[in-house]
mmCIF file of C-alpha atoms in Angstrom:
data_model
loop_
_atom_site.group_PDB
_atom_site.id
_atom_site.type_symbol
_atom_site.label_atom_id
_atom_site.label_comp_id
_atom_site.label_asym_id
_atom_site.label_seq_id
_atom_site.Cartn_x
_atom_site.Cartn_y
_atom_site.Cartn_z
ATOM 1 C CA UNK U 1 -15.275 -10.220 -20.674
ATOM 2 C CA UNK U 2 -13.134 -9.521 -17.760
ATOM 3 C CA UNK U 3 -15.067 -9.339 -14.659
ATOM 4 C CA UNK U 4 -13.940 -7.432 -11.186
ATOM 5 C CA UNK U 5 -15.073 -7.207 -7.695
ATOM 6 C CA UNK U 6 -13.524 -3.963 -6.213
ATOM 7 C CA UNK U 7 -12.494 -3.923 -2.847
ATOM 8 C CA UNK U 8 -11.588 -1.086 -0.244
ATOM 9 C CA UNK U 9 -10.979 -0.225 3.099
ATOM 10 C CA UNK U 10 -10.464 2.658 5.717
ATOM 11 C CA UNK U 11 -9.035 2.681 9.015
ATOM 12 C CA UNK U 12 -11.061 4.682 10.564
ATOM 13 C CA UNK U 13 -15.118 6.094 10.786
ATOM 14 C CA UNK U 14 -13.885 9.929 10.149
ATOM 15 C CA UNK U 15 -12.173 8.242 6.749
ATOM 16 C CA UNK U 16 -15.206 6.295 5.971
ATOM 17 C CA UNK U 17 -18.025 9.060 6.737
ATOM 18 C CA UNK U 18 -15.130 12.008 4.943
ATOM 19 C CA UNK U 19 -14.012 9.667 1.758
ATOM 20 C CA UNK U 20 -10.312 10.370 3.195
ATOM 21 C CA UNK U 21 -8.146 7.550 1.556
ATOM 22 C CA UNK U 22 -11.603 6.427 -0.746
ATOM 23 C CA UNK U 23 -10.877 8.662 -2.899
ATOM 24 C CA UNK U 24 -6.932 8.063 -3.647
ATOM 25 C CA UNK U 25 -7.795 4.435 -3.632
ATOM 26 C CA UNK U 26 -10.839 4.581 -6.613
ATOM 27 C CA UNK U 27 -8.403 6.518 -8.093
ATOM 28 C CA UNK U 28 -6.287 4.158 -8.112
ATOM 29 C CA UNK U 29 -8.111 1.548 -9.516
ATOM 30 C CA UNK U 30 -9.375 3.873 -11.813
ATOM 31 C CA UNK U 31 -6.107 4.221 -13.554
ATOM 32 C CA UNK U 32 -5.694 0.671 -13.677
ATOM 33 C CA UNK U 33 -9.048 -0.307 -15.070
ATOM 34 C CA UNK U 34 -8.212 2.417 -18.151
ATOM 35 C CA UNK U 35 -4.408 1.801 -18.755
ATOM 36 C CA UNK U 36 -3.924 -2.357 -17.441
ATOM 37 C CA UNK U 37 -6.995 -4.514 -17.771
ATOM 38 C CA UNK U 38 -7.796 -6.250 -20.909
ATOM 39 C CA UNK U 39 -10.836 -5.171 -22.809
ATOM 40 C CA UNK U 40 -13.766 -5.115 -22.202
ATOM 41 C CA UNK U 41 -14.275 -5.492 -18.603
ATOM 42 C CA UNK U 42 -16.722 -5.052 -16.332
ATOM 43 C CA UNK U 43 -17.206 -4.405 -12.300
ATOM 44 C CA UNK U 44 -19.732 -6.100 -11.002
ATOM 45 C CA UNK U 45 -19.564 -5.406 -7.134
ATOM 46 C CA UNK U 46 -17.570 -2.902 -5.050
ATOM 47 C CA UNK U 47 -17.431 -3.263 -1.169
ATOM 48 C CA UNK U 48 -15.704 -0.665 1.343
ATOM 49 C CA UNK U 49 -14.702 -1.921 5.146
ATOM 50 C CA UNK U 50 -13.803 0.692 7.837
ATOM 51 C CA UNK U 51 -11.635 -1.437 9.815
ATOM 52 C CA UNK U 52 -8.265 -1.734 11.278
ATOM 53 C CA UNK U 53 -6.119 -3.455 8.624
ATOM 54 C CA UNK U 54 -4.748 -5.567 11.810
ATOM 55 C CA UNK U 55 -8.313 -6.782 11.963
ATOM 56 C CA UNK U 56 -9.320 -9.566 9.218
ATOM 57 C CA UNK U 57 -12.816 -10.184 10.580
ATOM 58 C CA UNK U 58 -14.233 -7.621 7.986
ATOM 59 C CA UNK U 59 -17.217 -8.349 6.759
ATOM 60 C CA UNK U 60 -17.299 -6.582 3.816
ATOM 61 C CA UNK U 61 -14.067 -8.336 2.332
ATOM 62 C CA UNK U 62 -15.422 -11.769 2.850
ATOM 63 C CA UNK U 63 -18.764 -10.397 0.810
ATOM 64 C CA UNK U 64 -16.113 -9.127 -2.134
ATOM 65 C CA UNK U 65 -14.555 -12.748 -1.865
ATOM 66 C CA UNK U 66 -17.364 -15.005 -1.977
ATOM 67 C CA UNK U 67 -18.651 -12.585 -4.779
ATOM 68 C CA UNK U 68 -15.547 -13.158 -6.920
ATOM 69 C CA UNK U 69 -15.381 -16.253 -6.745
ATOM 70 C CA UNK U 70 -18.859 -16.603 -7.836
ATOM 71 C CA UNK U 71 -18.903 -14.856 -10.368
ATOM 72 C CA UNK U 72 -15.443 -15.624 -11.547
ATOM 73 C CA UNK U 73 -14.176 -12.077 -11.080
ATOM 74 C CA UNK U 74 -11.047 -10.569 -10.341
ATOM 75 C CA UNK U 75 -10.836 -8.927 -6.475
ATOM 76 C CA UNK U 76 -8.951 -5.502 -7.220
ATOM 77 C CA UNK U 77 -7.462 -3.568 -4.598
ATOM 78 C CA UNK U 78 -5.848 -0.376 -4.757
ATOM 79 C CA UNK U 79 -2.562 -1.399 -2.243
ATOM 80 C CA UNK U 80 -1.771 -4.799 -0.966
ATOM 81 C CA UNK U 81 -2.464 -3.162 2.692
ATOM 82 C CA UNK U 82 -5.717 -2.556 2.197
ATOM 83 C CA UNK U 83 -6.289 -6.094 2.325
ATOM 84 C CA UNK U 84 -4.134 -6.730 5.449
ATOM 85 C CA UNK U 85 -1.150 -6.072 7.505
ATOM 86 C CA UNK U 86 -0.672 -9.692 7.896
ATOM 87 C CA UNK U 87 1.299 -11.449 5.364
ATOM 88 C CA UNK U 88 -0.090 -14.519 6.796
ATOM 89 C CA UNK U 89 -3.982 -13.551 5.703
ATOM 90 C CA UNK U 90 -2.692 -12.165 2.561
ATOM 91 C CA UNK U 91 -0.679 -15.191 2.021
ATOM 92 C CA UNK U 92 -3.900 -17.017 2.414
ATOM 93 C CA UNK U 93 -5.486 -14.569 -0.063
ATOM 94 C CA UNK U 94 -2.877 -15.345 -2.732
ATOM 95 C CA UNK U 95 -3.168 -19.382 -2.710
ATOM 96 C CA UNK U 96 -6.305 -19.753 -2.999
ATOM 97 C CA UNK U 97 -6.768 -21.164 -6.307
ATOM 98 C CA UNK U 98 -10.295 -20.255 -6.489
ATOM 99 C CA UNK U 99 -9.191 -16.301 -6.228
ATOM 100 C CA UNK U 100 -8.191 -14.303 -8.895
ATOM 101 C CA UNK U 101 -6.240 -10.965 -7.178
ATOM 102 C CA UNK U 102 -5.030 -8.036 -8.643
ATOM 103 C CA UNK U 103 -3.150 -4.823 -6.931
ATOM 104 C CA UNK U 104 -3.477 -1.492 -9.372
ATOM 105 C CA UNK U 105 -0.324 0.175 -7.398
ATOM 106 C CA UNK U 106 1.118 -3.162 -8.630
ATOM 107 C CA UNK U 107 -0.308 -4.023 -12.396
ATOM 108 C CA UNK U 108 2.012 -6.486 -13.637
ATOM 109 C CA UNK U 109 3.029 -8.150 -9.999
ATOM 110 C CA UNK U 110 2.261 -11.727 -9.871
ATOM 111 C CA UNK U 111 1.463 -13.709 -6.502
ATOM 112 C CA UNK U 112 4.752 -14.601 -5.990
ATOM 113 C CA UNK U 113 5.886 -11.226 -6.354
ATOM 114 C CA UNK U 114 2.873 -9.747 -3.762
ATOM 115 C CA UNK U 115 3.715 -12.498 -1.656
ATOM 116 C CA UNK U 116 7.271 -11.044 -1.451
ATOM 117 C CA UNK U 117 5.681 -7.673 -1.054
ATOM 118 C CA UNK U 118 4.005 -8.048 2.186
ATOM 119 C CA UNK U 119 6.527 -9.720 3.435
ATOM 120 C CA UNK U 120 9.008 -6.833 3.338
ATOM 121 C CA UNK U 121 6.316 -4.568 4.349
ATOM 122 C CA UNK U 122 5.472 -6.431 7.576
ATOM 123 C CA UNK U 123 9.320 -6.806 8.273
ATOM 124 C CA UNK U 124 9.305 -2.711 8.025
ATOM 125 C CA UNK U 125 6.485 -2.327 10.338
ATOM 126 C CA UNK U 126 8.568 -4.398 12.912
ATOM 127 C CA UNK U 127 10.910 -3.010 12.700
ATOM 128 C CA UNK U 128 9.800 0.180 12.905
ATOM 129 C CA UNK U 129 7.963 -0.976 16.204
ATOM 130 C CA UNK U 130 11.240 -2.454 17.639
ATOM 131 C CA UNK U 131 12.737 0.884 16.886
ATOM 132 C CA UNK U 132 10.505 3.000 18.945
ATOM 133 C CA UNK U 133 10.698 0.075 21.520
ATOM 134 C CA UNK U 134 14.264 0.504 22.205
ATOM 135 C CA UNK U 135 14.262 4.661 22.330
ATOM 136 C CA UNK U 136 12.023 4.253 24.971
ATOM 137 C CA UNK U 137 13.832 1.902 27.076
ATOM 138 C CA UNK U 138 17.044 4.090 26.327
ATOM 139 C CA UNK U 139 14.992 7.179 27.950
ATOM 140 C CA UNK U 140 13.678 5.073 30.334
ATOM 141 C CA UNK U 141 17.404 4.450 31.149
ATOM 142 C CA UNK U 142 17.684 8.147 31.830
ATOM 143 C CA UNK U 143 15.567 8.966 33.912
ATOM 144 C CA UNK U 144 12.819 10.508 31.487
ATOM 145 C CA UNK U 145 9.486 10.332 31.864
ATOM 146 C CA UNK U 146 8.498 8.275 29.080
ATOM 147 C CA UNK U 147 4.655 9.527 28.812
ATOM 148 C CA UNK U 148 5.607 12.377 27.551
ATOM 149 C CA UNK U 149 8.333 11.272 25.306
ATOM 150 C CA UNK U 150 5.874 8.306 24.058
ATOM 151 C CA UNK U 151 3.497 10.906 22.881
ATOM 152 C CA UNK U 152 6.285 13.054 20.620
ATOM 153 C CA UNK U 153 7.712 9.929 19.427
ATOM 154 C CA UNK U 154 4.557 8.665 18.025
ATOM 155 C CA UNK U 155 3.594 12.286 16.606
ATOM 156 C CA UNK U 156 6.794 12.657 15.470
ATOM 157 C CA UNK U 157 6.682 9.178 13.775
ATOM 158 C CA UNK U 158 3.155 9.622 12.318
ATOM 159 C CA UNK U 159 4.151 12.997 10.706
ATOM 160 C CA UNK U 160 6.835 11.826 8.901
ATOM 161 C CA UNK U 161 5.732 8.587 7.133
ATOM 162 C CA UNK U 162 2.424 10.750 6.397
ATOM 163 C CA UNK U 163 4.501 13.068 4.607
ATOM 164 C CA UNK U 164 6.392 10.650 2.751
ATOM 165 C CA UNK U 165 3.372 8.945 1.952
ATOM 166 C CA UNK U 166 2.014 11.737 0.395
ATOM 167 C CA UNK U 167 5.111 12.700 -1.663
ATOM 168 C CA UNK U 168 5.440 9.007 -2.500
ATOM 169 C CA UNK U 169 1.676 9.277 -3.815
ATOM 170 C CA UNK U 170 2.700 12.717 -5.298
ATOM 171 C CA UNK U 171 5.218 10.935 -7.715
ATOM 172 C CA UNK U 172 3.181 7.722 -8.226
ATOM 173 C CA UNK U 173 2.124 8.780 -11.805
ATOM 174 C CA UNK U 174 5.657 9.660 -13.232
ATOM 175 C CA UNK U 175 8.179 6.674 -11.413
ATOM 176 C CA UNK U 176 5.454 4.050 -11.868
ATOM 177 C CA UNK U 177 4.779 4.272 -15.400
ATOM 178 C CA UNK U 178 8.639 4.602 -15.707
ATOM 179 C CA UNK U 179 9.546 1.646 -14.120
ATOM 180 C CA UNK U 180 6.609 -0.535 -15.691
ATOM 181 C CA UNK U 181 7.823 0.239 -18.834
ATOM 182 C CA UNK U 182 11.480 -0.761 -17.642
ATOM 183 C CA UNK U 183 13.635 2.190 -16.924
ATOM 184 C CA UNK U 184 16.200 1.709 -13.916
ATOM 185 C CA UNK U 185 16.233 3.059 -11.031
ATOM 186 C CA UNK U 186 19.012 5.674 -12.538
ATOM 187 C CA UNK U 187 17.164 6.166 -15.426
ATOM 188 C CA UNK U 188 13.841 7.248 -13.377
ATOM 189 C CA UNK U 189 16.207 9.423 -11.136
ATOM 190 C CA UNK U 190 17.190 11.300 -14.419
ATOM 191 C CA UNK U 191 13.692 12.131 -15.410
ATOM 192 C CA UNK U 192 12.519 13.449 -12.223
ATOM 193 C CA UNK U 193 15.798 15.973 -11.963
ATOM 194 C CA UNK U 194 15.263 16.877 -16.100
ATOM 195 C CA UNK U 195 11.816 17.470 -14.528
ATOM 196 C CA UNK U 196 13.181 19.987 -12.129
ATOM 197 C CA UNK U 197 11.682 17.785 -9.414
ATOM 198 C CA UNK U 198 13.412 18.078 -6.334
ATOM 199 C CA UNK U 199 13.549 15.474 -3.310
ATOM 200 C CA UNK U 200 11.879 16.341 0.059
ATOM 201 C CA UNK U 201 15.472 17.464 1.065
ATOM 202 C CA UNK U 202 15.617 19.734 -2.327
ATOM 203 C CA UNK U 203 18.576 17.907 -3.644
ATOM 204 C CA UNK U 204 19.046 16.102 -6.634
ATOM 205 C CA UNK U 205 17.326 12.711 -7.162
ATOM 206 C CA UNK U 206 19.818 9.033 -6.835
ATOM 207 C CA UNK U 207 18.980 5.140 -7.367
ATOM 208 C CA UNK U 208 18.139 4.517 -3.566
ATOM 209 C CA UNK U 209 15.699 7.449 -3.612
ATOM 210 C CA UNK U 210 13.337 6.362 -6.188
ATOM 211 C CA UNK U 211 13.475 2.909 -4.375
ATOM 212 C CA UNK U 212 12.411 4.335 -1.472
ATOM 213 C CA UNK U 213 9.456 5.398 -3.474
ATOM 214 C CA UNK U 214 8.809 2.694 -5.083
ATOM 215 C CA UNK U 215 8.986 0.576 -1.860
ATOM 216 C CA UNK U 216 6.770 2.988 -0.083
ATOM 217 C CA UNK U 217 4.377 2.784 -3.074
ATOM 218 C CA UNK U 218 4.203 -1.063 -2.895
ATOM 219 C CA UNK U 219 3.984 -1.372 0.409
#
């Protein structure tokens, strides 16, 4: 019988005491119990962390861990992030030969493959960083007072990679299944405009859209 630990985490208190971000995740790895895992299977522990994911002192994860290993279980996760930010501790995660991992936004990914994924995603998040770094030292430049700008920036930033989380998270059920069962990028593009779905812009879908997507999902 397949065995799992299950494994989440929150960023925040409000998220843990609410269930914001709980919920999508057991959803999550829900879906993947049902339509992935070989049968029959069984969970056998389930831990939840409300931490930072730039903090890997959780003590919660290292309980899910020591549990898999012990009992010979898979650790399941929801999103690769949701283990860490840090491809290094993930990396860590992944070569451990005494781990089994699996990622439901990711059901058929293997370790070199999630390796590669967090990667990418903490090349993003630098970059992103860098990006905000050097608008600030351009305003700086000009005179403006950067509090202020510093403040928009950030709100600015926060708004829109919550909203194209969301729509990302929106779409998860139709491009995911798609592409796991090996339609192209083009070919997933054409069944969300046959759909009559629109993108956030309210054109027509293309290729380096539903990347995008599928990126954001992954990451």
């Amino acid at each position: 019988m397949q065995r799992y630990v299950i494994y989440k985490r929150v960023s925040t208190v409000d998220q843990g005491k609410s269930g914001l971000g709980l919920e999508a995740q057991s959803r999550d790895i829900a879906i993947y119990l049902v339509t992935y895992s070989p049968e029959p299977f069984e969970v056998v522990g389930e831990y939840v962390d409300v931490l930072s994911g730039k903090n890997d002192d959780r003590p919660e994860l290292i309980k899910a861990i020591d549990q898999a290993k012990r009992d010979k279980a898979t650790l399941l996760v929801a999103k690769l992030d949701r283990l860490s930010r840090k491809v290094s501790f993930i990396s860590h995660l992944i070569d451990d030969p005494k781990l089994a991992l699996r990622v439901a936004s990711m059901p058929h990914a293997d370790k070199f493959q999630l390796h590669i994924y967090a990667a990418l995603a903490e090349q993003e998040r630098e970059f992103i960083s860098q990006r905000t770094k050097a608008a600030l030292r351009q305003a700086k430049e000009r005179g403006q007072k950067l509090g202020g700008l510093r403040d928009k920036t950030m709100k600015r930033n926060i708004a829109i990679q919550e909203q194209a989380q969301k729509r990302a998270s929106n779409l998860e059920n139709i491009v995911v299944p798609l592409r796991d069962r090996g339609d192209s990028l083009r070919d997933i593009a054409a069944a969300l405009n046959k759909a009559g779905i629109k993108t956030a812009r309210g054109a027509e879908w293309q290729a380096p859209q539903v990347k995008r997507v599928l990126d954001r999902l992954a990451s």
